[in-house]
PDB file of C-alpha atoms in Angstrom:
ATOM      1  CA  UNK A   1     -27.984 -48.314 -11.482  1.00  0.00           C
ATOM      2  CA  UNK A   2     -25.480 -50.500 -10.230  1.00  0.00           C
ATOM      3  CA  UNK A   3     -24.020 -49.046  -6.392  1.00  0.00           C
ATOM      4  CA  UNK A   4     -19.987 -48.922  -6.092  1.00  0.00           C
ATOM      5  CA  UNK A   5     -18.759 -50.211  -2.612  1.00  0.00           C
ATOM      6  CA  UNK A   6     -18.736 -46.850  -1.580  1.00  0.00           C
ATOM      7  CA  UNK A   7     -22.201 -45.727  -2.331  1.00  0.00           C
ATOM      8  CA  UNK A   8     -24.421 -44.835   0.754  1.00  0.00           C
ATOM      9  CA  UNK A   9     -27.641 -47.128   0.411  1.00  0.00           C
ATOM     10  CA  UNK A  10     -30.710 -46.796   0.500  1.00  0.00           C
ATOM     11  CA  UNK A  11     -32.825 -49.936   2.386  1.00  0.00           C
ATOM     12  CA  UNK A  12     -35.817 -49.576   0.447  1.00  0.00           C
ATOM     13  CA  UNK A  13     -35.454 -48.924  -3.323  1.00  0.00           C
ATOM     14  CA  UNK A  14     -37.247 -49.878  -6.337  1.00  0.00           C
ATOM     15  CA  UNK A  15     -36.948 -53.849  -7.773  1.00  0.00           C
ATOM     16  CA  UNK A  16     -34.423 -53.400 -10.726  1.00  0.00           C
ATOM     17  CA  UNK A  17     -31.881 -54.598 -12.216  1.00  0.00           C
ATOM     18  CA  UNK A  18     -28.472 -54.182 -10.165  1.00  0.00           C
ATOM     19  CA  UNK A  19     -30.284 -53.536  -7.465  1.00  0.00           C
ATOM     20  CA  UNK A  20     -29.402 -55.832  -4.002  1.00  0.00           C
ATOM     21  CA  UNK A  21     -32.297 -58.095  -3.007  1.00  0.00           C
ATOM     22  CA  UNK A  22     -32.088 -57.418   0.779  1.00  0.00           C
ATOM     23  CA  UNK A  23     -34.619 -58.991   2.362  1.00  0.00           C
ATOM     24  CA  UNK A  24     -37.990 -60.974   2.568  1.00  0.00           C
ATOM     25  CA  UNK A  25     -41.539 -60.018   3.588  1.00  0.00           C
ATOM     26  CA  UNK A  26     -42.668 -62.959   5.375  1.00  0.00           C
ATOM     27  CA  UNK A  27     -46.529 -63.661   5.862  1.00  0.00           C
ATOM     28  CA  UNK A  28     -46.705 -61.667   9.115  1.00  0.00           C
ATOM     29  CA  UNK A  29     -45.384 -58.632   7.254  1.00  0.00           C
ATOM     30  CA  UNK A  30     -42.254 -57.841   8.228  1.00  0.00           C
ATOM     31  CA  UNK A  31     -38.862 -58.461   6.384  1.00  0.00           C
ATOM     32  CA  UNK A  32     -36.684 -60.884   7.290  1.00  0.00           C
ATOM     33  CA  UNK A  33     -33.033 -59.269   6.368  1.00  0.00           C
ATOM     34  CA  UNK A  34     -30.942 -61.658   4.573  1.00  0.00           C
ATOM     35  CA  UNK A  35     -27.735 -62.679   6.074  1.00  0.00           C
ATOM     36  CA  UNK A  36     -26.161 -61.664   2.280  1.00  0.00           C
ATOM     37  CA  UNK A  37     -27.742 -59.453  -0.044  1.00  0.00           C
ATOM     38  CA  UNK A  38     -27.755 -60.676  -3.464  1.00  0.00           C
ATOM     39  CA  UNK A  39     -27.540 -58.579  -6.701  1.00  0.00           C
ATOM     40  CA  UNK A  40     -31.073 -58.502  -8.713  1.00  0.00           C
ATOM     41  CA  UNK A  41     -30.636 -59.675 -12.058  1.00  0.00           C
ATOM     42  CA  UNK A  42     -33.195 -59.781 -15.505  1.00  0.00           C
ATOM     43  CA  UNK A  43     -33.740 -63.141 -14.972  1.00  0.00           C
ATOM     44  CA  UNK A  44     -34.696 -62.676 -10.885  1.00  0.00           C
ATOM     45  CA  UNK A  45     -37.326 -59.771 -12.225  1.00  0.00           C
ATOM     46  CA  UNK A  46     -38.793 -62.395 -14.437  1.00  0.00           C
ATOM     47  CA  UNK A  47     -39.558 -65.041 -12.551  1.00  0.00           C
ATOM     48  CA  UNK A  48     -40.528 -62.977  -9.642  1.00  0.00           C
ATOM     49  CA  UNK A  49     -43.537 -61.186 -12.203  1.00  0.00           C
ATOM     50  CA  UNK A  50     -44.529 -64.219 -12.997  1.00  0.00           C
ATOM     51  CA  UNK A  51     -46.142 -64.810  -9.430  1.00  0.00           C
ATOM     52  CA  UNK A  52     -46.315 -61.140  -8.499  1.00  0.00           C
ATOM     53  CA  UNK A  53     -47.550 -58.231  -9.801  1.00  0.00           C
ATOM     54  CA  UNK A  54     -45.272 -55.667  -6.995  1.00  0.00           C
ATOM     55  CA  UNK A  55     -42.165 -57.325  -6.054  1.00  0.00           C
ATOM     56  CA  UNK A  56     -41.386 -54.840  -3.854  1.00  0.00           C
ATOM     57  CA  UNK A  57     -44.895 -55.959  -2.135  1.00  0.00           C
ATOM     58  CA  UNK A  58     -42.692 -59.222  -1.375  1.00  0.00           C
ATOM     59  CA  UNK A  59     -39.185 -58.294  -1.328  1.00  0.00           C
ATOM     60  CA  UNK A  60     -37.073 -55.146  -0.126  1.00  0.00           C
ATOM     61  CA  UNK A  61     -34.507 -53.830  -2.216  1.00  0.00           C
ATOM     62  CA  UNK A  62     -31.191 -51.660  -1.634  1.00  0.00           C
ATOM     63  CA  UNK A  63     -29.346 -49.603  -4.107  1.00  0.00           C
ATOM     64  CA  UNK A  64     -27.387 -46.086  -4.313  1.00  0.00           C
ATOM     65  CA  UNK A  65     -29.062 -43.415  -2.432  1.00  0.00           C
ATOM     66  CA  UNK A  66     -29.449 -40.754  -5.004  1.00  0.00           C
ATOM     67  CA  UNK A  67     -30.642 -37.682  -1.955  1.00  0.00           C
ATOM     68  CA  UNK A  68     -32.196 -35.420  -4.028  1.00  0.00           C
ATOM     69  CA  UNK A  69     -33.641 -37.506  -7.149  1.00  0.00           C
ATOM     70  CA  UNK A  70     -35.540 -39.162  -4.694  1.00  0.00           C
ATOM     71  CA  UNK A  71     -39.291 -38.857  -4.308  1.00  0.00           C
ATOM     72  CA  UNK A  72     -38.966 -39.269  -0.444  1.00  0.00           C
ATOM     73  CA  UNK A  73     -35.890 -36.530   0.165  1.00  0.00           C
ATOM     74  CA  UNK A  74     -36.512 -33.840   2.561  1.00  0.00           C
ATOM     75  CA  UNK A  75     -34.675 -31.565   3.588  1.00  0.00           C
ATOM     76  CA  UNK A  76     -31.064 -32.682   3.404  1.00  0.00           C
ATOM     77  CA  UNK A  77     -32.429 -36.525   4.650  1.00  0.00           C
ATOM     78  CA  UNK A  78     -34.731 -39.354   4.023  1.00  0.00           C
ATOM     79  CA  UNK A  79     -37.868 -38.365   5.400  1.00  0.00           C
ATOM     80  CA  UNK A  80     -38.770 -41.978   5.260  1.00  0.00           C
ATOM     81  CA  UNK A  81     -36.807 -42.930   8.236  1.00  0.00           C
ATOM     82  CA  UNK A  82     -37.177 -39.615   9.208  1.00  0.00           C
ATOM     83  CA  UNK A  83     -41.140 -39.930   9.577  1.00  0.00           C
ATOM     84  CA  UNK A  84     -40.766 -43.390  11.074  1.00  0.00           C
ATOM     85  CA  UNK A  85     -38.488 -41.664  13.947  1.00  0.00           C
ATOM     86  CA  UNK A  86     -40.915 -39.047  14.509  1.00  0.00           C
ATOM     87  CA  UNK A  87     -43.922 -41.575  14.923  1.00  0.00           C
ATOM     88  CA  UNK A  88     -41.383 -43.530  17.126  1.00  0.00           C
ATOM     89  CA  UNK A  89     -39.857 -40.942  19.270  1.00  0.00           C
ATOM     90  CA  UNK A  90     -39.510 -42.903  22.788  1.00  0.00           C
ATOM     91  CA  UNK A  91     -37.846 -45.877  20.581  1.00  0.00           C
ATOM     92  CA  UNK A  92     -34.976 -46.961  23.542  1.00  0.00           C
ATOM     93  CA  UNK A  93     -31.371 -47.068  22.188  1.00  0.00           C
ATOM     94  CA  UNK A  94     -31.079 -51.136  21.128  1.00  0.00           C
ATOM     95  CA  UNK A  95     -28.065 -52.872  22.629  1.00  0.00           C
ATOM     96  CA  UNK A  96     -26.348 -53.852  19.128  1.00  0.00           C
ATOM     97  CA  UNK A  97     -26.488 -57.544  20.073  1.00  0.00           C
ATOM     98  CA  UNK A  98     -30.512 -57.255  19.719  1.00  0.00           C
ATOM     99  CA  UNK A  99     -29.849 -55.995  16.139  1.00  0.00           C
ATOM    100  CA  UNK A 100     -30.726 -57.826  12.820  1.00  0.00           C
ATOM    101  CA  UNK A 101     -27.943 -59.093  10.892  1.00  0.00           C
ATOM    102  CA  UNK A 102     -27.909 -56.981   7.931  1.00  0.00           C
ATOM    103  CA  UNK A 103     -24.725 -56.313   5.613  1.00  0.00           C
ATOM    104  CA  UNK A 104     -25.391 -53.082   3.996  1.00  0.00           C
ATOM    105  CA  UNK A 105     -25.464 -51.253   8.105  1.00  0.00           C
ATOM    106  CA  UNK A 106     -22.116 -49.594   7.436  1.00  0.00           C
ATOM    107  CA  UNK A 107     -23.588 -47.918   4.310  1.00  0.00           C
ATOM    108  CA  UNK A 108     -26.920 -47.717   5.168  1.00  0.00           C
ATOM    109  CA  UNK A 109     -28.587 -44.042   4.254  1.00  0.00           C
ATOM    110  CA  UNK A 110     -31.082 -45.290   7.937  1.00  0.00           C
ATOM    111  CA  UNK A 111     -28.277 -46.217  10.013  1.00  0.00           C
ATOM    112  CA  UNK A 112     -26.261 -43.368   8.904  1.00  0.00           C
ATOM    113  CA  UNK A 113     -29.197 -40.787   9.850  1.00  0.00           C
ATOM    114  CA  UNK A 114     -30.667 -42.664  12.557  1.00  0.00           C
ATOM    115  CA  UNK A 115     -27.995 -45.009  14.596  1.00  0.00           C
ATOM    116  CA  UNK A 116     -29.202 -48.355  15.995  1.00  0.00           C
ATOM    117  CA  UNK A 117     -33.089 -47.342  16.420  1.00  0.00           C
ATOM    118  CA  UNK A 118     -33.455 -47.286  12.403  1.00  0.00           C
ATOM    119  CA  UNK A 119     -32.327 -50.902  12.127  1.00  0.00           C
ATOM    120  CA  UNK A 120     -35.351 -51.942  15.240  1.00  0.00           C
ATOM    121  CA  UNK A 121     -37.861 -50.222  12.724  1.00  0.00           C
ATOM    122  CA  UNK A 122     -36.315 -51.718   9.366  1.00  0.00           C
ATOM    123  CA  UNK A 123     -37.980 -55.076   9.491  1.00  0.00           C
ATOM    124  CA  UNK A 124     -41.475 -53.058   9.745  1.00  0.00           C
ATOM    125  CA  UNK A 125     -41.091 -51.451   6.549  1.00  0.00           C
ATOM    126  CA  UNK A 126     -42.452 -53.138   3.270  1.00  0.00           C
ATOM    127  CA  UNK A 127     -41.705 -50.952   0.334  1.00  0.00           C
ATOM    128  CA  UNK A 128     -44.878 -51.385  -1.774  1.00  0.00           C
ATOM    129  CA  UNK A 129     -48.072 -51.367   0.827  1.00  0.00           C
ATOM    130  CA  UNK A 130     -50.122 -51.272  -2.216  1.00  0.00           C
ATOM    131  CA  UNK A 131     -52.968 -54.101  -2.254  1.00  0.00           C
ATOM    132  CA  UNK A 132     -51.957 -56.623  -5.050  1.00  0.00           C
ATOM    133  CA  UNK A 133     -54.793 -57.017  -7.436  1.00  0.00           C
ATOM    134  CA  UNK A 134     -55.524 -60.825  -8.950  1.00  0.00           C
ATOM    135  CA  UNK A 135     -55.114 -61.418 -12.338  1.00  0.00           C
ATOM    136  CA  UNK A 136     -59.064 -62.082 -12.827  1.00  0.00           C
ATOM    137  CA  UNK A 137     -60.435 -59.290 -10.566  1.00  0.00           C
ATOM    138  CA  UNK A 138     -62.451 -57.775 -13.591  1.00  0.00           C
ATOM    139  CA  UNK A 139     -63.796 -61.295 -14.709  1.00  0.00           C
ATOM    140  CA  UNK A 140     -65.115 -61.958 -10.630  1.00  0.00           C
ATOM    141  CA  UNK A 141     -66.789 -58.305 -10.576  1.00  0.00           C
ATOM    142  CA  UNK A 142     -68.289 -59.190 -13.784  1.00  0.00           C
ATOM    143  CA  UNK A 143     -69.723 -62.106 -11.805  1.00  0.00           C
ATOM    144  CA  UNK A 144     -70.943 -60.412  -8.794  1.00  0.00           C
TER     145      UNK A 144
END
């Protein structure tokens, strides 16, 4: 689903098509926030399966918020963020010049929720935690 430019956003979606790549996850795992999202295309999904098996592992991912037909909507909010807050309750208001550049702030479902404390924890937040399995796991188990 492609998001109009007045959809309210949600900072970690799934990788598909119309999506907006926002961000990195560098080796340290956090994301680095690009300056500019950039709209996922077929050809983007491609080449990124060809060298990983969970994109969203490696990348983070905005689209529409869709409240409700989401997995991770609770009561009238994304309990995402909303867990993240609670596990970071004596997070200090951020002075907006320590924030990361990010373009999607003004319709961010996080920011919107949250304020300024949900873009500090935003760079902490990788998508797909899930351990990526190599290609040839079964063929080294078969050797061990």
């Amino acid at each position: 689903m492609k998001p109009s430019a007045n959809d309210t956003l949600c900072p970690s979606a799934s990788p598909e098509k119309d999506a907006l790549l926002l961000g990195v996850v560098g080796h340290n795992g956090q994301v680095s926030i690009l300056p500019r999202t950039m709209p996922v295309t077929e050809a983007f999904l491609e080449k990124v399966a060809e060298h990983h098996s969970a994109p969203a592992k490696h990348f983070r991912f905005a689209n529409k918020c869709v409240k409700s037909g989401c997995g991770q909507w609770s009561s009238g909010q994304c309990g995402v963020i909303a867990r993240l807050m609670q596990a970071n309750a004596n997070l200090p208001e951020p002075p907006p010049d320590v924030l990361p550049r990010c373009e999607i702030r003004p319709r961010c479902r996080w920011h919107k929720q949250h304020g300024p404390q949900a873009c500090i924890l935003c760079p902490y937040v990788v998508t797909d935690g899930l351990v990526e399995v190599p290609a040839n796991a079964a063929a080294l188990a078969e050797i061990e």
